[in-house]
XYZ file of C-alpha atoms in Angstrom:
514
model
C -37.508 45.877 -41.460
C -41.515 45.351 -42.164
C -43.680 46.680 -40.217
C -47.295 43.869 -38.992
C -49.972 44.000 -36.600
C -50.446 40.594 -34.735
C -54.599 39.687 -35.148
C -54.868 37.020 -32.038
C -57.460 34.165 -33.439
C -59.894 33.538 -30.410
C -61.752 31.469 -33.197
C -63.825 33.789 -35.094
C -65.763 32.904 -38.710
C -64.460 37.244 -38.858
C -61.106 37.237 -38.293
C -59.772 36.965 -42.033
C -62.077 39.087 -42.719
C -59.914 41.684 -40.551
C -56.829 39.813 -41.341
C -57.989 41.481 -44.911
C -58.709 44.734 -43.977
C -55.778 45.776 -42.180
C -54.004 44.342 -45.433
C -56.247 46.338 -47.391
C -54.477 49.563 -45.628
C -50.912 48.347 -47.336
C -49.594 47.606 -44.693
C -48.773 43.273 -43.013
C -50.310 41.385 -40.841
C -50.359 38.324 -39.181
C -52.745 36.680 -37.248
C -51.905 33.689 -35.227
C -53.718 31.645 -32.008
C -54.367 33.263 -29.022
C -51.825 32.065 -27.084
C -49.032 32.817 -29.986
C -48.211 35.978 -28.996
C -44.532 36.704 -30.540
C -43.302 38.611 -27.589
C -40.195 38.939 -29.413
C -40.825 40.209 -32.720
C -40.271 44.068 -32.764
C -41.835 44.167 -36.179
C -44.954 45.200 -34.883
C -46.851 47.720 -34.036
C -50.330 46.964 -32.707
C -51.863 44.012 -31.043
C -56.129 43.138 -32.862
C -58.253 40.649 -30.448
C -60.683 38.881 -32.780
C -63.863 37.350 -31.876
C -64.615 34.308 -30.207
C -67.415 31.944 -31.025
C -67.066 31.368 -26.871
C -69.199 33.266 -23.694
C -66.151 34.432 -21.785
C -67.509 32.940 -18.575
C -67.078 29.391 -20.824
C -64.980 27.452 -18.344
C -63.158 26.810 -22.181
C -62.876 30.303 -23.162
C -59.589 31.068 -24.771
C -57.498 33.205 -23.020
C -54.392 35.379 -23.081
C -52.497 36.907 -20.658
C -52.856 41.338 -21.829
C -49.927 41.730 -20.166
C -47.155 40.669 -23.002
C -48.158 43.342 -24.418
C -51.291 45.685 -22.670
C -49.241 49.176 -22.413
C -45.992 48.307 -24.970
C -48.351 48.078 -27.856
C -51.660 50.067 -29.303
C -54.462 47.104 -28.820
C -57.986 46.389 -30.048
C -60.317 43.616 -28.402
C -62.920 43.330 -30.904
C -65.882 41.645 -29.387
C -65.161 38.806 -27.729
C -61.663 41.009 -27.846
C -63.428 44.159 -25.795
C -66.025 41.607 -23.481
C -62.333 39.591 -22.951
C -60.435 43.357 -22.110
C -63.528 44.085 -19.204
C -63.848 40.905 -17.185
C -60.215 41.036 -17.142
C -58.952 44.512 -15.989
C -62.269 44.434 -13.277
C -65.200 45.046 -15.125
C -68.688 42.805 -15.674
C -69.810 41.123 -18.741
C -73.163 39.143 -18.392
C -75.728 36.997 -20.004
C -78.066 38.581 -22.133
C -81.419 38.127 -22.605
C -81.438 38.004 -26.008
C -78.613 37.705 -28.152
C -77.441 41.054 -30.022
C -76.884 40.441 -33.703
C -77.350 42.304 -36.137
C -77.563 46.037 -38.155
C -77.646 48.959 -34.670
C -76.313 52.118 -34.818
C -74.384 54.320 -33.161
C -76.861 57.159 -30.339
C -73.492 58.672 -29.219
C -69.888 58.710 -30.636
C -66.620 60.708 -29.202
C -65.362 62.178 -32.310
C -62.416 63.494 -30.494
C -61.576 59.664 -29.611
C -58.528 59.123 -32.465
C -59.882 55.958 -32.746
C -63.770 57.582 -33.868
C -62.164 59.511 -35.807
C -63.948 61.105 -38.804
C -67.524 59.245 -37.483
C -70.842 60.189 -38.465
C -73.492 60.664 -36.588
C -75.787 57.698 -35.802
C -72.485 55.544 -37.864
C -74.334 52.137 -38.587
C -73.161 49.192 -36.729
C -72.851 44.918 -36.792
C -73.444 43.061 -33.848
C -72.832 39.655 -33.332
C -72.151 38.261 -29.591
C -74.698 36.546 -27.012
C -72.862 38.653 -23.685
C -72.615 41.619 -23.101
C -70.661 44.834 -21.841
C -72.848 46.048 -18.229
C -69.913 47.368 -17.100
C -66.700 48.862 -18.233
C -63.196 48.890 -15.377
C -61.590 51.333 -13.270
C -60.154 53.761 -16.165
C -62.130 53.882 -18.489
C -64.530 55.208 -20.415
C -67.239 54.961 -23.281
C -66.637 56.255 -26.381
C -69.852 54.890 -27.982
C -72.764 53.800 -27.474
C -76.469 52.952 -29.024
C -79.545 52.652 -27.618
C -79.385 49.139 -26.103
C -75.172 48.786 -25.911
C -73.454 51.186 -23.862
C -70.871 50.375 -24.011
C -70.773 49.564 -27.223
C -66.740 51.269 -27.844
C -64.731 52.028 -25.103
C -60.657 53.490 -24.272
C -58.449 53.272 -21.610
C -57.878 57.008 -19.454
C -54.315 57.304 -20.010
C -53.115 54.113 -21.405
C -53.520 53.068 -25.630
C -55.813 50.102 -25.536
C -59.613 50.439 -27.465
C -62.519 48.218 -27.708
C -64.890 47.605 -29.562
C -68.315 45.609 -28.721
C -69.599 45.267 -32.681
C -67.467 43.670 -35.864
C -66.139 46.908 -37.832
C -64.000 44.101 -40.633
C -67.935 43.186 -41.697
C -69.224 45.387 -44.651
C -72.658 46.152 -42.432
C -70.292 48.744 -39.928
C -70.726 50.172 -41.969
C -67.700 53.187 -41.406
C -65.359 50.281 -39.713
C -62.798 50.348 -42.785
C -62.335 54.180 -41.121
C -62.058 52.668 -37.119
C -58.939 49.850 -38.005
C -57.786 53.393 -40.943
C -57.644 55.394 -37.264
C -55.974 51.972 -35.756
C -53.501 51.195 -37.889
C -52.126 53.805 -39.920
C -53.151 56.598 -37.372
C -52.397 55.329 -33.323
C -50.703 52.407 -35.075
C -48.288 54.286 -37.253
C -47.948 51.821 -40.577
C -46.439 53.238 -43.467
C -47.779 51.689 -45.225
C -45.312 50.290 -47.358
C -47.514 46.275 -48.176
C -47.740 46.268 -51.528
C -48.132 44.566 -54.599
C -44.422 45.930 -55.906
C -42.736 45.948 -52.728
C -43.885 41.683 -52.482
C -43.090 41.613 -56.718
C -39.865 43.133 -55.343
C -38.421 41.381 -52.292
C -40.191 37.559 -52.840
C -38.021 37.715 -56.018
C -34.281 38.767 -54.200
C -35.786 36.174 -51.292
C -36.363 33.232 -53.653
C -32.864 33.893 -55.345
C -31.137 33.939 -51.696
C -32.975 31.002 -50.924
C -32.933 28.109 -53.589
C -29.913 29.545 -55.194
C -28.315 27.245 -58.042
C -30.840 24.695 -57.008
C -34.030 22.690 -59.235
C -37.535 23.882 -58.475
C -40.722 21.339 -58.857
C -43.658 23.306 -59.046
C -47.695 21.154 -59.322
C -49.498 23.552 -61.836
C -53.581 23.430 -61.121
C -54.051 25.867 -64.062
C -55.669 28.855 -61.855
C -54.470 32.077 -60.475
C -52.440 30.868 -57.278
C -50.812 27.607 -58.787
C -50.077 30.135 -61.506
C -48.926 33.427 -60.830
C -46.314 31.577 -58.468
C -45.111 29.859 -61.109
C -44.111 33.455 -62.761
C -43.903 34.611 -59.045
C -40.138 31.804 -59.682
C -39.967 32.174 -63.419
C -38.302 35.574 -62.842
C -36.749 34.159 -59.868
C -34.530 31.211 -61.336
C -35.838 31.140 -65.093
C -35.038 27.200 -66.618
C -33.928 26.193 -63.205
C -37.944 26.242 -62.634
C -40.108 22.829 -63.640
C -43.778 22.764 -63.759
C -46.045 19.329 -63.546
C -49.970 19.614 -64.790
C -51.913 16.456 -63.742
C -55.210 16.116 -65.468
C -57.267 13.752 -62.921
C -60.238 14.045 -64.868
C -62.070 16.116 -63.026
C -60.979 19.826 -64.777
C -63.566 21.998 -66.448
C -64.019 20.944 -70.178
C -61.258 21.133 -72.313
C -59.476 22.863 -69.237
C -55.775 20.066 -70.222
C -55.763 21.427 -73.598
C -56.718 25.174 -72.107
C -53.904 25.800 -69.447
C -51.156 24.195 -71.465
C -52.020 25.950 -74.263
C -52.026 30.009 -72.023
C -48.969 28.469 -70.572
C -46.762 28.703 -73.120
C -47.473 32.488 -73.057
C -45.486 32.776 -70.215
C -41.863 30.365 -70.477
C -42.800 27.762 -68.658
C -41.459 24.475 -69.075
C -44.794 22.338 -68.498
C -45.259 18.488 -68.216
C -48.840 17.671 -69.114
C -49.198 13.863 -67.449
C -53.418 12.570 -67.952
C -53.729 10.372 -65.052
C -57.873 10.213 -65.100
C -58.020 7.066 -65.622
C -56.262 6.296 -61.909
C -57.991 9.246 -59.962
C -61.890 7.425 -61.469
C -61.056 4.197 -60.564
C -59.846 4.826 -56.891
C -62.711 7.279 -56.932
C -65.083 4.448 -57.267
C -68.312 3.450 -54.871
C -66.705 6.564 -53.311
C -69.641 9.696 -51.348
C -68.261 10.708 -48.456
C -66.621 14.740 -49.140
C -63.839 14.627 -47.266
C -62.686 11.630 -48.285
C -63.483 12.070 -51.889
C -60.340 15.375 -51.042
C -58.662 12.973 -49.385
C -57.969 10.452 -52.187
C -57.680 12.414 -54.928
C -55.751 14.246 -52.178
C -53.242 11.310 -51.719
C -53.411 10.752 -55.501
C -52.488 13.558 -56.525
C -49.286 13.219 -54.425
C -48.419 9.425 -56.687
C -48.587 10.747 -59.768
C -46.652 14.095 -59.126
C -44.661 11.765 -56.733
C -44.007 9.387 -60.220
C -42.992 12.584 -62.849
C -40.773 14.158 -60.052
C -38.484 11.750 -59.657
C -37.496 12.299 -63.275
C -35.801 15.994 -62.364
C -33.254 13.547 -60.142
C -31.565 16.415 -59.312
C -35.248 19.284 -58.413
C -34.819 19.613 -54.072
C -37.317 21.939 -54.080
C -40.831 21.654 -54.323
C -43.338 24.818 -54.890
C -46.607 24.996 -54.298
C -49.739 28.361 -54.840
C -50.836 27.400 -50.863
C -51.523 31.236 -49.481
C -53.093 32.391 -46.747
C -56.682 31.534 -46.047
C -55.777 28.130 -47.468
C -53.127 27.163 -44.420
C -55.598 29.006 -41.440
C -59.026 27.701 -42.008
C -57.318 23.824 -43.131
C -56.773 23.409 -39.508
C -58.719 26.282 -36.840
C -57.582 26.612 -33.538
C -61.067 25.376 -32.322
C -59.720 21.509 -33.866
C -62.601 21.624 -36.191
C -61.361 20.561 -39.765
C -63.757 22.960 -42.069
C -61.963 21.073 -45.339
C -59.062 19.430 -46.206
C -56.793 21.734 -48.434
C -54.688 18.883 -51.378
C -51.903 21.391 -51.022
C -51.558 22.344 -47.165
C -48.533 19.998 -45.875
C -48.923 16.957 -48.718
C -44.616 17.226 -49.004
C -44.040 13.660 -49.853
C -41.463 12.262 -47.375
C -39.654 10.446 -49.179
C -38.380 12.902 -52.300
C -36.431 14.711 -49.637
C -37.455 18.000 -51.368
C -37.698 21.080 -49.072
C -41.253 23.110 -49.199
C -40.894 26.401 -51.099
C -44.561 28.610 -50.254
C -43.801 32.343 -52.129
C -47.067 33.060 -52.414
C -48.151 32.098 -48.540
C -48.977 35.133 -45.988
C -51.234 36.215 -49.447
C -55.408 36.625 -49.762
C -57.002 36.022 -52.678
C -56.883 39.303 -54.511
C -53.577 40.309 -53.709
C -52.491 37.698 -55.606
C -54.902 38.704 -59.155
C -52.677 42.170 -58.067
C -49.675 40.292 -58.146
C -50.356 38.228 -60.980
C -51.437 41.927 -62.549
C -47.698 43.824 -61.388
C -44.973 40.881 -62.811
C -47.167 41.348 -66.895
C -49.837 37.861 -66.815
C -52.328 37.436 -68.962
C -55.650 39.573 -67.570
C -57.292 36.238 -69.059
C -55.693 33.730 -66.628
C -55.217 36.789 -63.703
C -59.377 36.024 -63.058
C -59.252 33.867 -63.063
C -62.582 32.088 -60.880
C -61.321 30.559 -58.339
C -61.838 26.436 -59.237
C -61.401 23.949 -56.474
C -58.372 21.303 -56.073
C -60.716 18.147 -55.911
C -62.052 19.028 -59.446
C -65.332 19.047 -60.162
C -65.784 15.864 -57.851
C -66.679 18.361 -54.922
C -68.942 19.931 -57.520
C -71.086 15.642 -57.793
C -73.184 15.309 -54.963
C -72.671 11.059 -54.675
C -70.578 8.866 -55.900
C -68.259 10.184 -58.858
C -68.175 8.228 -62.194
C -66.873 9.915 -65.703
C -70.938 9.497 -66.886
C -71.294 12.466 -63.303
C -68.789 14.569 -64.890
C -69.344 13.834 -68.619
C -72.719 15.769 -67.300
C -70.731 18.097 -65.525
C -68.532 19.523 -67.801
C -71.477 20.278 -70.376
C -73.660 21.733 -67.845
C -70.739 24.026 -66.110
C -69.307 24.923 -70.001
C -72.629 26.029 -71.109
C -72.706 28.309 -67.414
C -69.596 30.101 -68.113
C -69.240 30.362 -71.689
C -72.053 31.566 -71.719
C -71.298 34.293 -68.775
C -68.676 35.110 -70.406
C -69.664 35.985 -73.484
C -72.535 38.575 -71.849
C -72.397 41.897 -71.318
C -74.765 44.107 -67.998
C -76.002 47.440 -69.195
C -73.263 49.355 -67.125
C -70.635 47.355 -70.519
C -68.629 45.350 -68.238
C -68.084 41.674 -68.523
C -70.546 39.385 -65.838
C -68.460 36.702 -65.499
C -66.082 39.965 -64.238
C -68.538 41.154 -62.359
C -69.300 37.253 -59.980
C -65.852 36.320 -57.896
C -66.401 32.071 -58.815
C -69.415 30.828 -60.025
C -69.583 27.084 -60.884
C -72.067 23.935 -61.453
C -72.899 21.619 -59.486
C -74.647 18.242 -60.993
C -77.397 16.631 -57.735
C -76.044 13.062 -58.499
C -78.436 11.782 -56.004
C -81.210 13.326 -56.592
C -83.623 12.614 -60.061
C -85.989 15.033 -60.560
C -89.164 14.280 -63.231
C -89.530 15.403 -65.719
C -91.842 16.220 -69.524
C -90.055 16.863 -72.857
C -91.928 15.590 -76.042
C -94.109 13.256 -75.151
C -91.971 11.671 -73.349
C -91.991 11.447 -69.411
C -87.534 11.959 -68.387
C -86.133 10.677 -64.972
C -83.599 13.063 -64.370
C -81.129 14.662 -62.744
C -81.306 18.607 -61.401
C -77.956 20.757 -61.901
C -77.443 24.420 -59.012
C -75.401 26.958 -60.194
C -73.947 29.038 -57.183
C -72.674 32.019 -57.721
C -70.894 34.441 -55.388
C -69.713 37.935 -55.325
C -66.694 38.781 -52.398
C -63.356 39.588 -52.055
C -61.312 37.083 -50.578
C -63.424 34.710 -49.791
C -64.106 35.044 -46.136
C -67.868 35.763 -46.357
C -69.501 36.040 -50.150
C -73.212 36.514 -50.673
C -74.852 35.981 -53.950
C -74.947 36.870 -57.176
C -77.477 38.627 -58.153
C -77.586 37.176 -61.742
C -79.762 39.005 -64.969
C -82.740 37.484 -65.385
C -82.696 37.048 -69.041
C -79.004 35.549 -68.321
C -80.716 32.477 -66.216
C -82.812 31.709 -68.904
C -81.327 31.770 -71.170
C -78.454 29.541 -69.529
C -80.744 26.547 -67.850
C -83.175 27.087 -70.997
C -79.149 25.995 -72.969
C -78.394 23.020 -70.337
C -81.333 21.571 -70.028
C -81.947 21.422 -74.212
C -78.404 20.282 -74.755
C -77.475 18.820 -71.216
C -78.242 14.558 -71.730
C -79.192 14.157 -67.948
C -80.002 17.319 -67.154
C -84.080 18.401 -66.907
C -84.160 21.024 -63.987
C -81.622 23.277 -63.500
C -81.740 25.494 -59.596
C -80.255 28.481 -58.631
C -78.139 28.320 -55.627
C -79.299 32.193 -53.720
C -76.992 30.930 -50.495
C -74.270 32.746 -48.587
C -71.721 32.014 -46.594
C -71.463 31.977 -43.900
C -74.048 29.714 -42.560
C -72.722 28.005 -45.941
C -69.449 27.383 -47.899
C -69.244 28.826 -51.858
C -68.520 24.332 -52.783
C -71.307 22.524 -51.134
C -69.233 19.201 -50.502
């Protein structure tokens, strides 16, 4: 039986980051809504309560029945989770005059406590809360404090309950990984059995059993997720897999041909469909980002459905859906961050069953599985690319000419990045999590080319560093690289006379502009 840590999500933006940190400890975890604890699951070895946008005093604040697991399983409360435990057990949580946000240092640390074993004096942590615990409940004791936060971390005297008001999952808590390792490995007793090799072995066996001799259809996008999904399925069922690659006209420059060529070496049976005319017609005059995504998702299903119906003996539809897709599409607060057209897009009239082999993986785990499967590095290292393609990198309505402009600018940017070798010998493209150009087609900028005045569009370049796209920082690209890219785009791409660079991080910005 595979062990798991349950993370109960109270709506924090960093809940998925907690999940990533647990997975980095070779331990499987599942993120569930705060009110969906699986009380009868014997594989659960520990529970983590996440942060939340709410105050514990808010009438709409999320609450959980702690008796489901307290005293039976080790529990770690983080931020809101720590305050909820304190309030529920008889402590006191009060509003502070100022929001406690940012870096802090632990002034006192009980390194004899198993949660903080190995912590260094003055260890840096990251605070982000408006309430603070002013009194911990009876039967609890403090195990860490900062200059301003007396109850930065506390523990129960007898039961396996720990709580911290800081965020161990974020990069700025320098020993956060150690804290989570102490909890997951030492306290919960994880056997550290979650790995790419174990995932491939288990998943291939499960797919063989699940699919039997049935035929499966898979929609390929050219990205790492669908490519790994296809390779995994190919290993399990071989030529009973048929892949369909739909060109909606908003791929990168020459992408359709490049991707089709790349799949030849994988032994996959791929049907390529050029449906760009349909997509451009249906997107005509549409500028709202969410509407663009919905139209592209709908059209993709229609085109895919039309091709899939020709495969009359198919019983399954496979998708490269990964874990963040499923969680981010609809948060527990009910607020859609962005729609994903590969989530819930199963054509009902096809009567196909859904197969999602990667549904538990984060993006970097998908890449590790790709390496385990022996896939070509050029496919595994491809930067993430949005399903709607350049449609969500063009601000405003979509036209073939705008796509042409952006394709040309983006091609110069990415190709230059692929060919730029940094001082340490590493290719710049491999240092970046995701890069792409954005066309500000609703804006025109004054410029001068030769003796002529121009009135054309600006292009914004975006490049971020990340491990899982849950959080991302803007990449510090070399100045000489930036100068070369800007000069090449302005000189060679008709319709562009200004190049900018986006230095926003996620949060608060998203990686894509739309």
